[in-house]
Amino acid sequence: MADTAAQIPPRYLRTQEAARFLGLSERTLEKHRTYGTGPTYRKLGGRVVYGLDDLQTWADRGTVTSTSDPRGGIVAPAKRAASPDAGAGARGVR
C-alpha cells in the first residue's frame, strides 16, 4: 500500500511549496491570501493548502503575448485594494 501512495503526485501544496511552484516568496503568497488577491486556497485541519489546478488557473490570469496586449485579466499585486474613501482624508465635513 505504501508503494501506491508514493506513486500518487501531491494534489495539494503547502504555502512553501506553492510559493516555489509560482516563483514567489512565501510572504508574498501570504499577503495575497490576506488581501484576497491570490489563488484559491483551502484550510484542512488548520493548515493552508493550495490545489495545483487553482495555482495554475491563477497564474494563467496573467498570460499575455506582448506588452501591447489589453490587460483584461491581470494578476493583482499583493496589496490592499484602495478604499473608495481614500481621498477624503482625516478632516471631517462641516
Short mmCIF file of N, CA and C in Angstrom, two decimals:
data_model
loop_
_atom_site.label_atom_id
_atom_site.label_comp_id
_atom_site.label_asym_id
_atom_site.label_seq_id
_atom_site.Cartn_x
_atom_site.Cartn_y
_atom_site.Cartn_z
N MET A 1 0.82 -1.20 0.00
CA MET A 1 0.00 0.00 0.00
C MET A 1 0.86 1.25 0.00
N ALA A 2 2.01 1.22 0.69
CA ALA A 2 2.89 2.37 0.75
C ALA A 2 3.45 2.70 -0.63
N ASP A 3 3.69 1.67 -1.45
CA ASP A 3 4.19 1.91 -2.80
C ASP A 3 3.17 2.66 -3.64
N THR A 4 1.90 2.34 -3.49
CA THR A 4 0.84 3.02 -4.24
C THR A 4 0.75 4.49 -3.83
N ALA A 5 0.82 4.77 -2.54
CA ALA A 5 0.75 6.15 -2.06
C ALA A 5 1.96 6.96 -2.52
N ALA A 6 3.11 6.34 -2.64
CA ALA A 6 4.31 7.04 -3.07
C ALA A 6 4.24 7.42 -4.55
N GLN A 7 3.43 6.72 -5.34
CA GLN A 7 3.32 6.99 -6.76
C GLN A 7 2.33 8.10 -7.08
N ILE A 8 1.47 8.45 -6.14
CA ILE A 8 0.46 9.48 -6.37
C ILE A 8 1.10 10.84 -6.17
N PRO A 9 1.04 11.70 -7.21
CA PRO A 9 1.63 13.04 -7.04
C PRO A 9 0.80 13.87 -6.07
N PRO A 10 1.42 14.82 -5.40
CA PRO A 10 0.65 15.63 -4.45
C PRO A 10 -0.39 16.47 -5.16
N ARG A 11 -1.60 16.46 -4.62
CA ARG A 11 -2.67 17.26 -5.19
C ARG A 11 -2.72 18.63 -4.58
N TYR A 12 -2.28 18.72 -3.34
CA TYR A 12 -2.30 19.99 -2.61
C TYR A 12 -0.91 20.33 -2.13
N LEU A 13 -0.59 21.62 -2.18
CA LEU A 13 0.72 22.09 -1.76
C LEU A 13 0.57 23.04 -0.58
N ARG A 14 1.48 22.95 0.36
CA ARG A 14 1.53 23.91 1.46
C ARG A 14 2.07 25.23 0.92
N THR A 15 2.04 26.27 1.74
CA THR A 15 2.43 27.61 1.30
C THR A 15 3.84 27.63 0.72
N GLN A 16 4.79 27.00 1.38
CA GLN A 16 6.18 27.00 0.91
C GLN A 16 6.29 26.37 -0.48
N GLU A 17 5.62 25.22 -0.66
CA GLU A 17 5.68 24.53 -1.95
C GLU A 17 4.94 25.31 -3.03
N ALA A 18 3.80 25.90 -2.67
CA ALA A 18 3.02 26.69 -3.63
C ALA A 18 3.80 27.92 -4.08
N ALA A 19 4.47 28.57 -3.14
CA ALA A 19 5.27 29.74 -3.48
C ALA A 19 6.40 29.36 -4.43
N ARG A 20 7.04 28.26 -4.17
CA ARG A 20 8.11 27.79 -5.05
C ARG A 20 7.55 27.46 -6.44
N PHE A 21 6.37 26.84 -6.50
CA PHE A 21 5.72 26.50 -7.76
C PHE A 21 5.46 27.76 -8.59
N LEU A 22 5.04 28.84 -7.93
CA LEU A 22 4.71 30.09 -8.62
C LEU A 22 5.90 31.01 -8.83
N GLY A 23 7.00 30.71 -8.16
CA GLY A 23 8.18 31.58 -8.25
C GLY A 23 8.03 32.83 -7.40
N LEU A 24 7.27 32.74 -6.33
CA LEU A 24 7.06 33.86 -5.41
C LEU A 24 7.66 33.52 -4.06
N SER A 25 7.80 34.53 -3.21
CA SER A 25 8.21 34.26 -1.84
C SER A 25 6.99 33.80 -1.05
N GLU A 26 7.25 33.11 0.04
CA GLU A 26 6.14 32.68 0.92
C GLU A 26 5.38 33.89 1.43
N ARG A 27 6.11 34.93 1.80
CA ARG A 27 5.48 36.13 2.34
C ARG A 27 4.55 36.78 1.33
N THR A 28 4.96 36.83 0.07
CA THR A 28 4.10 37.40 -0.97
C THR A 28 2.82 36.59 -1.11
N LEU A 29 2.94 35.28 -1.08
CA LEU A 29 1.76 34.43 -1.18
C LEU A 29 0.85 34.62 0.03
N GLU A 30 1.43 34.79 1.22
CA GLU A 30 0.64 35.06 2.42
C GLU A 30 -0.09 36.40 2.31
N LYS A 31 0.58 37.41 1.76
CA LYS A 31 -0.07 38.71 1.56
C LYS A 31 -1.23 38.59 0.58
N HIS A 32 -1.02 37.85 -0.50
CA HIS A 32 -2.11 37.63 -1.46
C HIS A 32 -3.30 36.98 -0.77
N ARG A 33 -3.03 36.04 0.10
CA ARG A 33 -4.11 35.36 0.82
C ARG A 33 -4.83 36.34 1.74
N THR A 34 -4.09 37.21 2.42
CA THR A 34 -4.68 38.18 3.34
C THR A 34 -5.56 39.18 2.61
N TYR A 35 -5.08 39.67 1.46
CA TYR A 35 -5.80 40.71 0.73
C TYR A 35 -6.83 40.16 -0.25
N GLY A 36 -6.88 38.85 -0.41
CA GLY A 36 -7.87 38.25 -1.31
C GLY A 36 -7.51 38.39 -2.78
N THR A 37 -6.23 38.62 -3.08
CA THR A 37 -5.81 38.79 -4.47
C THR A 37 -5.11 37.56 -5.02
N GLY A 38 -4.95 36.54 -4.21
CA GLY A 38 -4.17 35.38 -4.62
C GLY A 38 -5.02 34.22 -5.09
N PRO A 39 -4.37 33.09 -5.28
CA PRO A 39 -5.08 31.90 -5.72
C PRO A 39 -6.00 31.36 -4.62
N THR A 40 -7.00 30.62 -5.05
CA THR A 40 -7.92 29.97 -4.11
C THR A 40 -7.13 28.98 -3.25
N TYR A 41 -7.48 28.94 -1.98
CA TYR A 41 -6.81 28.00 -1.07
C TYR A 41 -7.84 27.30 -0.21
N ARG A 42 -7.40 26.29 0.49
CA ARG A 42 -8.27 25.52 1.38
C ARG A 42 -7.64 25.45 2.76
N LYS A 43 -8.48 25.31 3.76
CA LYS A 43 -8.00 25.08 5.12
C LYS A 43 -8.36 23.65 5.48
N LEU A 44 -7.36 22.84 5.71
CA LEU A 44 -7.56 21.44 6.08
C LEU A 44 -6.94 21.22 7.45
N GLY A 45 -7.78 21.08 8.45
CA GLY A 45 -7.27 20.88 9.81
C GLY A 45 -6.41 22.03 10.28
N GLY A 46 -6.73 23.24 9.90
CA GLY A 46 -5.96 24.40 10.30
C GLY A 46 -4.78 24.70 9.40
N ARG A 47 -4.51 23.84 8.42
CA ARG A 47 -3.40 24.06 7.50
C ARG A 47 -3.91 24.66 6.20
N VAL A 48 -3.16 25.58 5.68
CA VAL A 48 -3.49 26.20 4.40
C VAL A 48 -2.85 25.37 3.30
N VAL A 49 -3.66 24.95 2.33
CA VAL A 49 -3.15 24.20 1.18
C VAL A 49 -3.73 24.78 -0.10
N TYR A 50 -2.97 24.62 -1.16
CA TYR A 50 -3.36 25.12 -2.48
C TYR A 50 -3.45 23.95 -3.45
N GLY A 51 -4.52 23.91 -4.23
CA GLY A 51 -4.65 22.91 -5.28
C GLY A 51 -3.79 23.29 -6.47
N LEU A 52 -3.17 22.31 -7.09
CA LEU A 52 -2.33 22.59 -8.25
C LEU A 52 -3.11 23.29 -9.36
N ASP A 53 -4.34 22.83 -9.60
CA ASP A 53 -5.17 23.45 -10.64
C ASP A 53 -5.49 24.90 -10.29
N ASP A 54 -5.73 25.19 -9.00
CA ASP A 54 -6.02 26.56 -8.58
C ASP A 54 -4.81 27.47 -8.79
N LEU A 55 -3.63 26.97 -8.48
CA LEU A 55 -2.41 27.75 -8.68
C LEU A 55 -2.19 28.05 -10.16
N GLN A 56 -2.38 27.03 -10.99
CA GLN A 56 -2.18 27.21 -12.43
C GLN A 56 -3.21 28.17 -13.02
N THR A 57 -4.46 28.04 -12.59
CA THR A 57 -5.53 28.93 -13.07
C THR A 57 -5.22 30.37 -12.71
N TRP A 58 -4.79 30.61 -11.47
CA TRP A 58 -4.47 31.96 -11.02
C TRP A 58 -3.30 32.53 -11.82
N ALA A 59 -2.27 31.73 -12.03
CA ALA A 59 -1.11 32.19 -12.79
C ALA A 59 -1.48 32.47 -14.24
N ASP A 60 -2.37 31.68 -14.80
CA ASP A 60 -2.78 31.85 -16.19
C ASP A 60 -3.56 33.15 -16.42
N ARG A 61 -4.12 33.73 -15.35
CA ARG A 61 -4.82 35.01 -15.50
C ARG A 61 -3.88 36.11 -15.96
N GLY A 62 -2.60 35.96 -15.75
CA GLY A 62 -1.64 36.97 -16.15
C GLY A 62 -1.01 36.71 -17.50
N THR A 63 -1.52 35.75 -18.26
CA THR A 63 -0.94 35.40 -19.55
C THR A 63 -1.18 36.50 -20.58
N VAL A 64 -0.12 36.95 -21.20
CA VAL A 64 -0.19 37.92 -22.30
C VAL A 64 0.82 37.49 -23.36
N THR A 65 0.67 38.02 -24.57
CA THR A 65 1.60 37.68 -25.64
C THR A 65 2.53 38.82 -25.99
N SER A 66 2.18 40.04 -25.59
CA SER A 66 3.06 41.18 -25.82
C SER A 66 2.72 42.29 -24.84
N THR A 67 3.57 43.30 -24.77
CA THR A 67 3.32 44.41 -23.87
C THR A 67 2.16 45.27 -24.32
N SER A 68 1.74 45.13 -25.57
CA SER A 68 0.62 45.94 -26.07
C SER A 68 -0.72 45.22 -25.92
N ASP A 69 -0.72 44.01 -25.37
CA ASP A 69 -1.98 43.29 -25.15
C ASP A 69 -2.84 44.04 -24.15
N PRO A 70 -4.16 44.09 -24.41
CA PRO A 70 -5.03 44.66 -23.38
C PRO A 70 -4.98 43.78 -22.13
N ARG A 71 -4.92 44.40 -20.98
CA ARG A 71 -4.76 43.66 -19.73
C ARG A 71 -6.11 43.37 -19.10
N GLY A 72 -6.95 42.58 -19.76
CA GLY A 72 -8.26 42.24 -19.22
C GLY A 72 -8.17 41.43 -17.95
N GLY A 73 -7.43 40.33 -17.98
CA GLY A 73 -7.27 39.50 -16.80
C GLY A 73 -5.87 39.68 -16.27
N ILE A 74 -5.76 40.32 -15.13
CA ILE A 74 -4.43 40.56 -14.57
C ILE A 74 -4.30 39.87 -13.23
N VAL A 75 -3.09 39.59 -12.87
CA VAL A 75 -2.79 39.10 -11.53
C VAL A 75 -2.43 40.33 -10.73
N ALA A 76 -3.29 40.68 -9.79
CA ALA A 76 -3.12 41.89 -9.00
C ALA A 76 -1.92 41.77 -8.06
N PRO A 77 -1.29 42.89 -7.74
CA PRO A 77 -0.19 42.85 -6.78
C PRO A 77 -0.71 42.50 -5.38
N ALA A 78 0.17 42.03 -4.55
CA ALA A 78 -0.21 41.64 -3.19
C ALA A 78 -0.27 42.87 -2.31
N LYS A 79 -1.33 43.65 -2.46
CA LYS A 79 -1.52 44.81 -1.60
C LYS A 79 -3.00 45.05 -1.42
N ARG A 80 -3.31 45.78 -0.38
CA ARG A 80 -4.69 46.08 -0.04
C ARG A 80 -5.31 46.95 -1.14
N ALA A 81 -6.54 46.64 -1.50
CA ALA A 81 -7.23 47.44 -2.50
C ALA A 81 -7.56 48.80 -1.90
N ALA A 82 -7.49 49.83 -2.72
CA ALA A 82 -7.80 51.20 -2.25
C ALA A 82 -9.27 51.29 -1.91
N SER A 83 -9.58 51.89 -0.78
CA SER A 83 -10.97 52.06 -0.38
C SER A 83 -11.54 53.27 -1.11
N PRO A 84 -12.86 53.31 -1.33
CA PRO A 84 -13.46 54.43 -2.04
C PRO A 84 -13.29 55.76 -1.31
N ASP A 85 -13.13 55.74 0.01
CA ASP A 85 -12.99 56.96 0.81
C ASP A 85 -11.53 57.37 1.00
N ALA A 86 -10.62 56.76 0.29
CA ALA A 86 -9.19 57.00 0.50
C ALA A 86 -8.80 58.46 0.26
N GLY A 87 -9.50 59.14 -0.64
CA GLY A 87 -9.15 60.52 -0.93
C GLY A 87 -9.80 61.53 0.00
N ALA A 88 -10.66 61.11 0.91
CA ALA A 88 -11.38 62.02 1.79
C ALA A 88 -10.49 62.63 2.85
N GLY A 89 -9.44 61.94 3.24
CA GLY A 89 -8.53 62.48 4.27
C GLY A 89 -9.13 62.35 5.65
N ALA A 90 -8.43 62.92 6.63
CA ALA A 90 -8.85 62.78 8.02
C ALA A 90 -9.80 63.89 8.46
N ARG A 91 -9.94 64.92 7.66
CA ARG A 91 -10.80 66.05 8.05
C ARG A 91 -12.27 65.71 7.86
N GLY A 92 -13.05 66.13 8.77
CA GLY A 92 -14.50 65.94 8.65
C GLY A 92 -15.13 67.06 7.85
N VAL A 93 -16.29 66.83 7.32
CA VAL A 93 -17.02 67.85 6.57
C VAL A 93 -17.86 68.64 7.55
N ARG A 94 -17.82 69.97 7.46
CA ARG A 94 -18.59 70.82 8.39
C ARG A 94 -19.84 71.31 7.76
#
